[in-house]
PDB file of C-alpha atoms in Angstrom:
ATOM      1  CA  MET A 524      95.363  55.411  85.186  1.00 95.00           C
ATOM      2  CA  ILE A 525      91.471  55.850  86.814  1.00 97.00           C
ATOM      3  CA  THR A 526      88.082  55.959  84.933  1.00 97.00           C
ATOM      4  CA  VAL A 527      85.855  59.235  85.843  1.00 97.00           C
ATOM      5  CA  ASN A 528      82.201  59.457  84.550  1.00 96.00           C
ATOM      6  CA  GLY A 529      83.618  56.884  81.565  1.00 95.00           C
ATOM      7  CA  GLU A 530      86.899  58.611  80.754  1.00 96.00           C
ATOM      8  CA  LYS A 531      90.507  57.467  81.495  1.00 97.00           C
ATOM      9  CA  LEU A 532      92.548  60.141  83.187  1.00 96.00           C
ATOM     10  CA  ASP A 533      95.896  59.620  84.276  1.00 96.00           C
ATOM     11  CA  PHE A 534      95.533  61.017  87.868  1.00 96.00           C
ATOM     12  CA  SER A 535      97.328  60.146  91.402  1.00 94.00           C
ATOM     13  CA  GLY A 536      96.299  61.537  94.597  1.00 97.00           C
ATOM     14  CA  THR A 537      93.230  62.166  96.726  1.00 98.00           C
ATOM     15  CA  VAL A 538      89.319  62.710  95.646  1.00 98.00           C
ATOM     16  CA  SER A 539      89.849  66.464  96.956  1.00 98.00           C
ATOM     17  CA  GLU A 540      92.828  66.899  94.461  1.00 98.00           C
ATOM     18  CA  LEU A 541      91.001  65.268  91.890  1.00 98.00           C
ATOM     19  CA  LEU A 542      87.543  67.680  92.385  1.00 98.00           C
ATOM     20  CA  ALA A 543      90.018  70.952  92.511  1.00 97.00           C
ATOM     21  CA  VAL A 544      92.047  69.271  88.652  1.00 95.00           C
ATOM     22  CA  MET A 545      88.722  69.045  87.147  1.00 95.00           C
ATOM     23  CA  GLU A 546      87.524  72.728  88.909  1.00 95.00           C
ATOM     24  CA  TYR A 547      84.486  70.988  90.585  1.00 96.00           C
ATOM     25  CA  ASN A 548      83.392  72.913  93.939  1.00 96.00           C
ATOM     26  CA  GLY A 549      83.192  69.986  96.245  1.00 96.00           C
ATOM     27  CA  LYS A 550      80.246  70.931  97.945  1.00 97.00           C
ATOM     28  CA  ARG A 551      78.319  70.883  94.808  1.00 97.00           C
ATOM     29  CA  VAL A 552      78.750  67.137  94.063  1.00 98.00           C
ATOM     30  CA  ALA A 553      78.260  63.617  94.857  1.00 98.00           C
ATOM     31  CA  VAL A 554      81.190  61.225  94.048  1.00 98.00           C
ATOM     32  CA  GLU A 555      80.458  57.338  93.635  1.00 97.00           C
ATOM     33  CA  LEU A 556      83.846  55.815  93.508  1.00 98.00           C
ATOM     34  CA  ASN A 557      83.583  51.808  92.717  1.00 97.00           C
ATOM     35  CA  GLU A 558      79.934  51.863  92.832  1.00 95.00           C
ATOM     36  CA  ASN A 559      80.515  53.327  96.726  1.00 96.00           C
ATOM     37  CA  ILE A 560      79.584  56.769  97.692  1.00 97.00           C
ATOM     38  CA  VAL A 561      82.132  58.848  99.002  1.00 97.00           C
ATOM     39  CA  SER A 562      81.138  61.116 101.860  1.00 96.00           C
ATOM     40  CA  LYS A 563      82.234  64.854 101.753  1.00 96.00           C
ATOM     41  CA  ALA A 564      84.319  64.111 105.280  1.00 95.00           C
ATOM     42  CA  GLU A 565      85.962  61.262 103.124  1.00 97.00           C
ATOM     43  CA  TYR A 566      87.312  63.455  99.972  1.00 98.00           C
ATOM     44  CA  GLU A 567      90.663  64.684 101.632  1.00 97.00           C
ATOM     45  CA  ASN A 568      91.604  61.023 102.680  1.00 97.00           C
ATOM     46  CA  THR A 569      90.718  58.683 100.215  1.00 97.00           C
ATOM     47  CA  LEU A 570      93.353  57.947  97.976  1.00 97.00           C
ATOM     48  CA  LEU A 571      92.792  57.113  93.923  1.00 97.00           C
ATOM     49  CA  ASP A 572      94.285  53.671  92.871  1.00 94.00           C
ATOM     50  CA  ASP A 573      95.664  52.653  89.508  1.00 96.00           C
ATOM     51  CA  GLY A 574      91.621  50.674  87.753  1.00 97.00           C
ATOM     52  CA  ASP A 575      89.142  53.241  90.277  1.00 98.00           C
ATOM     53  CA  LYS A 576      86.161  54.432  88.509  1.00 97.00           C
ATOM     54  CA  LEU A 577      84.733  57.336  90.019  1.00 97.00           C
ATOM     55  CA  GLU A 578      81.172  58.990  88.804  1.00 97.00           C
ATOM     56  CA  ILE A 579      80.799  62.684  90.168  1.00 97.00           C
ATOM     57  CA  VAL A 580      77.676  64.064  89.855  1.00 96.00           C
ATOM     58  CA  ARG A 581      78.803  67.879  89.142  1.00 96.00           C
ATOM     59  CA  PHE A 582      74.655  70.304  90.476  1.00 98.00           C
ATOM     60  CA  VAL A 583      73.760  73.579  89.004  1.00 97.00           C
ATOM     61  CA  GLY A 584      71.570  75.791  90.674  1.00 96.00           C
ATOM     62  CA  GLY A 585      67.814  76.437  89.500  1.00 96.00           C
ATOM     63  CA  GLY A 586      64.956  74.382  90.308  1.00 94.00           C
TER      64      GLY A 586
ATOM     65  CA  MET B1467      29.375  66.438  93.991  1.00 90.00           C
ATOM     66  CA  ILE B1468      33.085  64.646  92.638  1.00 96.00           C
ATOM     67  CA  PRO B1469      33.128  61.023  91.629  1.00 97.00           C
ATOM     68  CA  SER B1470      33.930  58.672  94.482  1.00 98.00           C
ATOM     69  CA  GLU B1471      37.420  57.400  95.181  1.00 98.00           C
ATOM     70  CA  SER B1472      36.455  54.293  93.428  1.00 98.00           C
ATOM     71  CA  GLU B1473      35.437  56.103  89.985  1.00 98.00           C
ATOM     72  CA  MET B1474      38.474  57.899  89.910  1.00 98.00           C
ATOM     73  CA  TYR B1475      40.258  54.768  90.674  1.00 98.00           C
ATOM     74  CA  ASN B1476      38.870  53.063  88.110  1.00 98.00           C
ATOM     75  CA  ALA B1477      38.916  55.853  85.155  1.00 98.00           C
ATOM     76  CA  LEU B1478      42.763  56.121  85.987  1.00 98.00           C
ATOM     77  CA  ALA B1479      43.363  51.900  85.770  1.00 98.00           C
ATOM     78  CA  GLU B1480      41.021  52.042  81.930  1.00 98.00           C
ATOM     79  CA  ARG B1481      43.464  54.425  80.897  1.00 97.00           C
ATOM     80  CA  HIS B1482      46.965  53.696  82.004  1.00 97.00           C
ATOM     81  CA  GLY B1483      46.017  49.316  82.618  1.00 98.00           C
ATOM     82  CA  ALA B1484      45.122  48.085  85.861  1.00 97.00           C
ATOM     83  CA  ASP B1485      48.485  46.565  86.684  1.00 98.00           C
ATOM     84  CA  PHE B1486      50.300  49.997  86.424  1.00 98.00           C
ATOM     85  CA  GLN B1487      47.780  51.780  88.816  1.00 98.00           C
ATOM     86  CA  LYS B1488      48.048  49.453  91.416  1.00 98.00           C
ATOM     87  CA  LYS B1489      51.417  49.816  91.779  1.00 98.00           C
ATOM     88  CA  VAL B1490      50.914  53.804  91.421  1.00 98.00           C
ATOM     89  CA  LYS B1491      48.719  53.653  93.879  1.00 98.00           C
ATOM     90  CA  SER B1492      50.517  52.114  96.459  1.00 98.00           C
ATOM     91  CA  ALA B1493      53.801  54.345  95.865  1.00 98.00           C
ATOM     92  CA  SER B1494      55.228  56.922  98.323  1.00 98.00           C
ATOM     93  CA  VAL B1495      56.887  59.850  96.674  1.00 98.00           C
ATOM     94  CA  ALA B1496      58.808  62.284  98.385  1.00 98.00           C
ATOM     95  CA  VAL B1497      59.561  65.217  96.842  1.00 99.00           C
ATOM     96  CA  CYS B1498      61.902  68.087  98.520  1.00 98.00           C
ATOM     97  CA  GLY B1499      61.406  71.473  97.460  1.00 98.00           C
ATOM     98  CA  ILE B1500      57.887  72.434  95.792  1.00 98.00           C
ATOM     99  CA  GLY B1501      59.293  75.604  93.900  1.00 98.00           C
ATOM    100  CA  GLY B1502      58.882  75.972  89.762  1.00 98.00           C
ATOM    101  CA  LEU B1503      60.532  71.804  89.790  1.00 98.00           C
ATOM    102  CA  GLY B1504      58.574  69.967  92.663  1.00 98.00           C
ATOM    103  CA  SER B1505      54.922  72.040  92.371  1.00 98.00           C
ATOM    104  CA  ASN B1506      55.141  70.849  88.818  1.00 98.00           C
ATOM    105  CA  ILE B1507      56.322  67.089  89.377  1.00 98.00           C
ATOM    106  CA  ALA B1508      53.961  66.972  92.465  1.00 98.00           C
ATOM    107  CA  ILE B1509      50.769  67.518  90.182  1.00 98.00           C
ATOM    108  CA  ALA B1510      51.649  65.073  87.652  1.00 98.00           C
ATOM    109  CA  LEU B1511      51.979  62.491  89.906  1.00 98.00           C
ATOM    110  CA  ALA B1512      49.298  63.347  91.626  1.00 98.00           C
ATOM    111  CA  ARG B1513      47.248  63.532  88.216  1.00 98.00           C
ATOM    112  CA  ALA B1514      48.936  59.921  87.727  1.00 98.00           C
ATOM    113  CA  GLY B1515      47.493  58.529  90.544  1.00 98.00           C
ATOM    114  CA  VAL B1516      49.957  57.930  92.962  1.00 98.00           C
ATOM    115  CA  GLY B1517      48.369  57.468  96.936  1.00 98.00           C
ATOM    116  CA  ARG B1518      51.058  59.381  98.738  1.00 98.00           C
ATOM    117  CA  ILE B1519      52.791  62.498  97.812  1.00 98.00           C
ATOM    118  CA  HIS B1520      54.913  64.096 100.923  1.00 99.00           C
ATOM    119  CA  ILE B1521      55.988  67.877 100.103  1.00 98.00           C
ATOM    120  CA  VAL B1522      58.923  69.405 101.905  1.00 98.00           C
ATOM    121  CA  ASP B1523      59.537  72.783 101.908  1.00 98.00           C
ATOM    122  CA  PHE B1524      59.908  75.810 104.633  1.00 98.00           C
ATOM    123  CA  ASP B1525      59.619  78.783 101.924  1.00 98.00           C
ATOM    124  CA  ARG B1526      56.248  80.914 101.299  1.00 98.00           C
ATOM    125  CA  VAL B1527      54.471  81.735  97.962  1.00 98.00           C
ATOM    126  CA  ASP B1528      56.222  85.173  97.003  1.00 98.00           C
ATOM    127  CA  ILE B1529      55.355  87.269  93.991  1.00 98.00           C
ATOM    128  CA  SER B1530      58.523  86.120  91.613  1.00 96.00           C
ATOM    129  CA  ASN B1531      57.149  82.395  91.987  1.00 97.00           C
ATOM    130  CA  LEU B1532      54.703  83.285  89.993  1.00 97.00           C
ATOM    131  CA  ASN B1533      56.447  82.802  86.506  1.00 95.00           C
ATOM    132  CA  ARG B1534      56.473  79.079  86.383  1.00 96.00           C
ATOM    133  CA  GLN B1535      55.896  77.336  90.006  1.00 98.00           C
ATOM    134  CA  GLN B1536      52.057  76.192  90.757  1.00 98.00           C
ATOM    135  CA  TYR B1537      50.699  78.890  92.713  1.00 98.00           C
ATOM    136  CA  PHE B1538      47.892  81.209  92.486  1.00 98.00           C
ATOM    137  CA  PRO B1539      48.176  85.309  93.623  1.00 98.00           C
ATOM    138  CA  GLU B1540      45.927  84.717  95.986  1.00 98.00           C
ATOM    139  CA  GLN B1541      48.149  82.611  98.029  1.00 98.00           C
ATOM    140  CA  LEU B1542      50.847  84.982  98.462  1.00 98.00           C
ATOM    141  CA  GLY B1543      52.150  84.569 101.572  1.00 98.00           C
ATOM    142  CA  MET B1544      51.078  80.849 102.659  1.00 98.00           C
ATOM    143  CA  TYR B1545      53.510  78.323 103.420  1.00 98.00           C
ATOM    144  CA  LYS B1546      54.131  76.656  99.527  1.00 98.00           C
ATOM    145  CA  THR B1547      53.588  73.441 101.360  1.00 98.00           C
ATOM    146  CA  ASP B1548      50.008  74.289 102.619  1.00 98.00           C
ATOM    147  CA  ALA B1549      49.147  76.001  99.222  1.00 98.00           C
ATOM    148  CA  LEU B1550      50.510  73.162  97.025  1.00 98.00           C
ATOM    149  CA  LYS B1551      48.222  70.738  99.085  1.00 98.00           C
ATOM    150  CA  GLU B1552      45.176  72.790  98.562  1.00 98.00           C
ATOM    151  CA  THR B1553      45.659  72.584  94.367  1.00 98.00           C
ATOM    152  CA  LEU B1554      46.792  68.662  95.261  1.00 98.00           C
ATOM    153  CA  SER B1555      43.554  68.515  96.664  1.00 98.00           C
ATOM    154  CA  HIS B1556      41.581  69.921  94.134  1.00 98.00           C
ATOM    155  CA  ILE B1557      42.946  67.227  91.191  1.00 98.00           C
ATOM    156  CA  ALA B1558      43.280  64.197  93.298  1.00 98.00           C
ATOM    157  CA  PRO B1559      40.938  64.339  96.789  1.00 98.00           C
ATOM    158  CA  TYR B1560      41.842  60.893  97.494  1.00 98.00           C
ATOM    159  CA  CYS B1561      45.284  61.135  97.616  1.00 98.00           C
ATOM    160  CA  GLU B1562      47.712  61.146 100.804  1.00 98.00           C
ATOM    161  CA  ILE B1563      49.356  64.244 100.768  1.00 98.00           C
ATOM    162  CA  VAL B1564      51.831  64.424 103.479  1.00 98.00           C
ATOM    163  CA  THR B1565      53.412  67.768 104.419  1.00 98.00           C
ATOM    164  CA  ASP B1566      56.436  68.630 106.231  1.00 98.00           C
ATOM    165  CA  CYS B1567      57.136  72.285 106.691  1.00 98.00           C
ATOM    166  CA  VAL B1568      60.773  72.246 107.089  1.00 98.00           C
ATOM    167  CA  ARG B1569      63.775  72.945 105.620  1.00 98.00           C
ATOM    168  CA  LEU B1570      65.920  69.638 104.834  1.00 98.00           C
ATOM    169  CA  ASP B1571      69.384  69.054 106.120  1.00 96.00           C
ATOM    170  CA  GLU B1572      71.372  66.798 107.362  1.00 95.00           C
ATOM    171  CA  THR B1573      70.198  66.160 110.587  1.00 97.00           C
ATOM    172  CA  ASN B1574      66.884  65.456 109.600  1.00 98.00           C
ATOM    173  CA  ILE B1575      66.782  63.820 106.103  1.00 98.00           C
ATOM    174  CA  SER B1576      67.180  60.387 106.909  1.00 97.00           C
ATOM    175  CA  GLU B1577      64.067  60.690 109.500  1.00 98.00           C
ATOM    176  CA  LEU B1578      61.622  62.718 107.409  1.00 98.00           C
ATOM    177  CA  LEU B1579      61.856  60.819 104.376  1.00 98.00           C
ATOM    178  CA  LYS B1580      62.399  56.691 105.830  1.00 97.00           C
ATOM    179  CA  ASP B1581      58.766  56.355 105.146  1.00 97.00           C
ATOM    180  CA  ASP B1582      59.178  57.324 101.402  1.00 98.00           C
ATOM    181  CA  ASP B1583      59.941  54.797  98.581  1.00 97.00           C
ATOM    182  CA  ILE B1584      61.384  57.272  95.912  1.00 98.00           C
ATOM    183  CA  ILE B1585      62.656  60.320  96.897  1.00 98.00           C
ATOM    184  CA  CYS B1586      62.631  63.507  94.523  1.00 98.00           C
ATOM    185  CA  GLU B1587      65.164  66.146  94.748  1.00 98.00           C
ATOM    186  CA  ALA B1588      63.704  69.574  93.253  1.00 98.00           C
ATOM    187  CA  PHE B1589      65.804  72.367  95.409  1.00 98.00           C
ATOM    188  CA  ASP B1590      66.794  75.257  93.956  1.00 97.00           C
ATOM    189  CA  SER B1591      70.283  75.613  95.310  1.00 96.00           C
ATOM    190  CA  ALA B1592      72.969  73.694  93.935  1.00 97.00           C
ATOM    191  CA  GLU B1593      74.205  72.924  97.422  1.00 97.00           C
ATOM    192  CA  ALA B1594      70.820  72.122  98.980  1.00 98.00           C
ATOM    193  CA  LYS B1595      71.085  69.604  95.839  1.00 98.00           C
ATOM    194  CA  ALA B1596      74.621  67.942  96.937  1.00 98.00           C
ATOM    195  CA  VAL B1597      73.682  67.746 100.767  1.00 98.00           C
ATOM    196  CA  LEU B1598      70.481  65.996  99.875  1.00 98.00           C
ATOM    197  CA  VAL B1599      71.367  63.715  97.095  1.00 98.00           C
ATOM    198  CA  ASN B1600      74.986  62.534  99.555  1.00 98.00           C
ATOM    199  CA  CYS B1601      72.799  62.198 102.496  1.00 98.00           C
ATOM    200  CA  VAL B1602      70.274  59.652 101.404  1.00 98.00           C
ATOM    201  CA  LEU B1603      72.875  57.967  98.975  1.00 97.00           C
ATOM    202  CA  GLU B1604      74.555  57.272 102.584  1.00 97.00           C
ATOM    203  CA  LYS B1605      72.094  57.151 104.701  1.00 97.00           C
ATOM    204  CA  LEU B1606      69.161  55.267 102.873  1.00 98.00           C
ATOM    205  CA  PRO B1607      70.749  53.854 100.140  1.00 96.00           C
ATOM    206  CA  GLU B1608      67.268  51.607  99.774  1.00 97.00           C
ATOM    207  CA  LYS B1609      65.484  54.989  98.141  1.00 98.00           C
ATOM    208  CA  TYR B1610      65.495  55.628  94.368  1.00 98.00           C
ATOM    209  CA  LEU B1611      66.448  58.946  94.144  1.00 98.00           C
ATOM    210  CA  VAL B1612      65.725  61.535  90.670  1.00 98.00           C
ATOM    211  CA  SER B1613      66.992  64.786  91.027  1.00 98.00           C
ATOM    212  CA  GLY B1614      67.137  67.543  88.889  1.00 98.00           C
ATOM    213  CA  SER B1615      70.201  69.955  87.872  1.00 98.00           C
ATOM    214  CA  GLY B1616      70.621  72.513  84.700  1.00 97.00           C
ATOM    215  CA  MET B1617      67.408  73.889  83.736  1.00 97.00           C
ATOM    216  CA  ALA B1618      68.032  77.019  83.515  1.00 97.00           C
ATOM    217  CA  GLY B1619      67.765  79.692  80.740  1.00 96.00           C
ATOM    218  CA  ILE B1620      66.200  79.947  77.129  1.00 95.00           C
ATOM    219  CA  ASP B1621      68.664  77.287  75.875  1.00 96.00           C
ATOM    220  CA  SER B1622      66.931  74.693  73.717  1.00 97.00           C
ATOM    221  CA  ALA B1623      64.360  72.017  75.582  1.00 97.00           C
ATOM    222  CA  ASN B1624      65.818  69.428  73.761  1.00 98.00           C
ATOM    223  CA  THR B1625      69.146  69.907  75.689  1.00 98.00           C
ATOM    224  CA  ILE B1626      67.502  68.470  78.746  1.00 98.00           C
ATOM    225  CA  LYS B1627      68.040  64.648  78.922  1.00 98.00           C
ATOM    226  CA  THR B1628      67.030  62.073  81.872  1.00 98.00           C
ATOM    227  CA  ARG B1629      70.624  60.018  82.909  1.00 98.00           C
ATOM    228  CA  ARG B1630      70.960  57.278  85.239  1.00 97.00           C
ATOM    229  CA  VAL B1631      74.312  58.108  86.664  1.00 96.00           C
ATOM    230  CA  MET B1632      74.608  55.239  89.556  1.00 96.00           C
ATOM    231  CA  LYS B1633      72.138  52.615  90.392  1.00 95.00           C
ATOM    232  CA  LYS B1634      69.513  54.313  92.471  1.00 97.00           C
ATOM    233  CA  LEU B1635      70.215  57.974  90.983  1.00 98.00           C
ATOM    234  CA  TYR B1636      68.763  59.450  87.857  1.00 98.00           C
ATOM    235  CA  ILE B1637      69.563  62.986  86.692  1.00 98.00           C
ATOM    236  CA  CYS B1638      67.434  65.141  84.898  1.00 98.00           C
ATOM    237  CA  GLY B1639      68.477  68.903  83.217  1.00 98.00           C
ATOM    238  CA  ASP B1640      71.175  69.736  81.038  1.00 97.00           C
ATOM    239  CA  GLY B1641      73.962  69.368  83.691  1.00 95.00           C
ATOM    240  CA  GLU B1642      75.402  72.953  82.772  1.00 95.00           C
ATOM    241  CA  SER B1643      72.623  75.870  82.992  1.00 95.00           C
ATOM    242  CA  ASP B1644      73.219  77.319  86.167  1.00 94.00           C
ATOM    243  CA  VAL B1645      70.459  79.675  87.118  1.00 92.00           C
ATOM    244  CA  SER B1646      73.304  81.725  89.286  1.00 86.00           C
ATOM    245  CA  ASP B1647      74.928  82.865  85.946  1.00 85.00           C
ATOM    246  CA  GLY B1648      71.697  85.182  85.760  1.00 85.00           C
ATOM    247  CA  THR B1649      70.198  83.274  83.013  1.00 87.00           C
ATOM    248  CA  GLY B1650      66.305  83.406  84.166  1.00 93.00           C
ATOM    249  CA  LEU B1651      64.206  80.410  84.521  1.00 96.00           C
ATOM    250  CA  TYR B1652      61.340  79.698  82.228  1.00 96.00           C
ATOM    251  CA  SER B1653      58.226  77.952  83.117  1.00 97.00           C
ATOM    252  CA  SER B1654      57.922  76.253  80.044  1.00 97.00           C
ATOM    253  CA  ARG B1655      61.877  75.018  80.611  1.00 98.00           C
ATOM    254  CA  VAL B1656      61.507  73.654  83.917  1.00 98.00           C
ATOM    255  CA  MET B1657      58.423  72.416  83.175  1.00 98.00           C
ATOM    256  CA  VAL B1658      59.871  70.438  80.509  1.00 98.00           C
ATOM    257  CA  CYS B1659      62.981  69.231  83.249  1.00 98.00           C
ATOM    258  CA  ALA B1660      59.672  68.744  85.782  1.00 98.00           C
ATOM    259  CA  GLY B1661      57.832  66.200  83.263  1.00 98.00           C
ATOM    260  CA  HIS B1662      61.521  63.948  82.518  1.00 98.00           C
ATOM    261  CA  GLN B1663      61.829  64.116  86.794  1.00 98.00           C
ATOM    262  CA  ALA B1664      57.936  63.055  87.346  1.00 98.00           C
ATOM    263  CA  HIS B1665      57.980  60.480  84.413  1.00 98.00           C
ATOM    264  CA  THR B1666      61.361  58.874  85.381  1.00 98.00           C
ATOM    265  CA  ILE B1667      59.660  58.138  88.618  1.00 98.00           C
ATOM    266  CA  ILE B1668      56.548  57.164  87.314  1.00 98.00           C
ATOM    267  CA  ARG B1669      58.610  54.883  85.177  1.00 98.00           C
ATOM    268  CA  ILE B1670      60.399  53.198  88.245  1.00 98.00           C
ATOM    269  CA  ILE B1671      57.439  52.599  90.290  1.00 98.00           C
ATOM    270  CA  SER B1672      56.503  50.955  87.040  1.00 97.00           C
ATOM    271  CA  GLY B1673      59.444  48.491  87.593  1.00 97.00           C
ATOM    272  CA  LYS B1674      61.036  50.265  84.484  1.00 98.00           C
ATOM    273  CA  TYR B1675      64.671  51.225  85.500  1.00 98.00           C
ATOM    274  CA  ASP B1676      66.572  51.853  82.075  1.00 97.00           C
ATOM    275  CA  VAL B1677      66.270  55.682  80.656  1.00 95.00           C
TER     276      VAL B1677
END
């Protein structure tokens, strides 16, 4: 079980795979894993562990 | 004849309190992107008495900007950095205004923004927002960062909120309404979001970090 934006989620895989499941575009997000920012280059290699806490911020256009 | 620097400072200190004004005067804020959000944010910061405002944008003033951005018809074709510097100088003649007429990307963000205490993301494109936020969080982790996401369309102004999503990252907006959905941008709703961002910056400067 991991926690994404405060909500529990049964998921195993990488950050990239999680973004795909959530239908988030990897070019429009910022991801924090256990209070450390994950660089975009690491999304594919970062495997999520049981108990991990993520904050995923999704950006939309307009300004 | 305009008032002297000390007359203007004292007038602000009288209204805001001396402690607050001292903090604001010594603050340096970078406003990245000076379109609908950024031009309004910079003006709010100048009026509050922020000592140094660093405005960054590569674009020129276009007629399509005039529905929501703080530019004048006679400024069409000017670089936004030059046009807004002019306006800010009228509002706050003793504010130090630093301009960079450049497109921010991974190659120049950490160098150009290193001297600012607080960084405000006010771009239009979702990808550019993400690049700036990721880059600052990775390379300038000591900086506070205030970003805008979700202010397009004519939905209620009450759906625009400020959230502290990470220790140093605040996001203002409804988080949902995307200009690419064809919803348009209305000055009133963009200004609500700009007001949230400017106010969050002012609160951070004054040492109030909660939302």
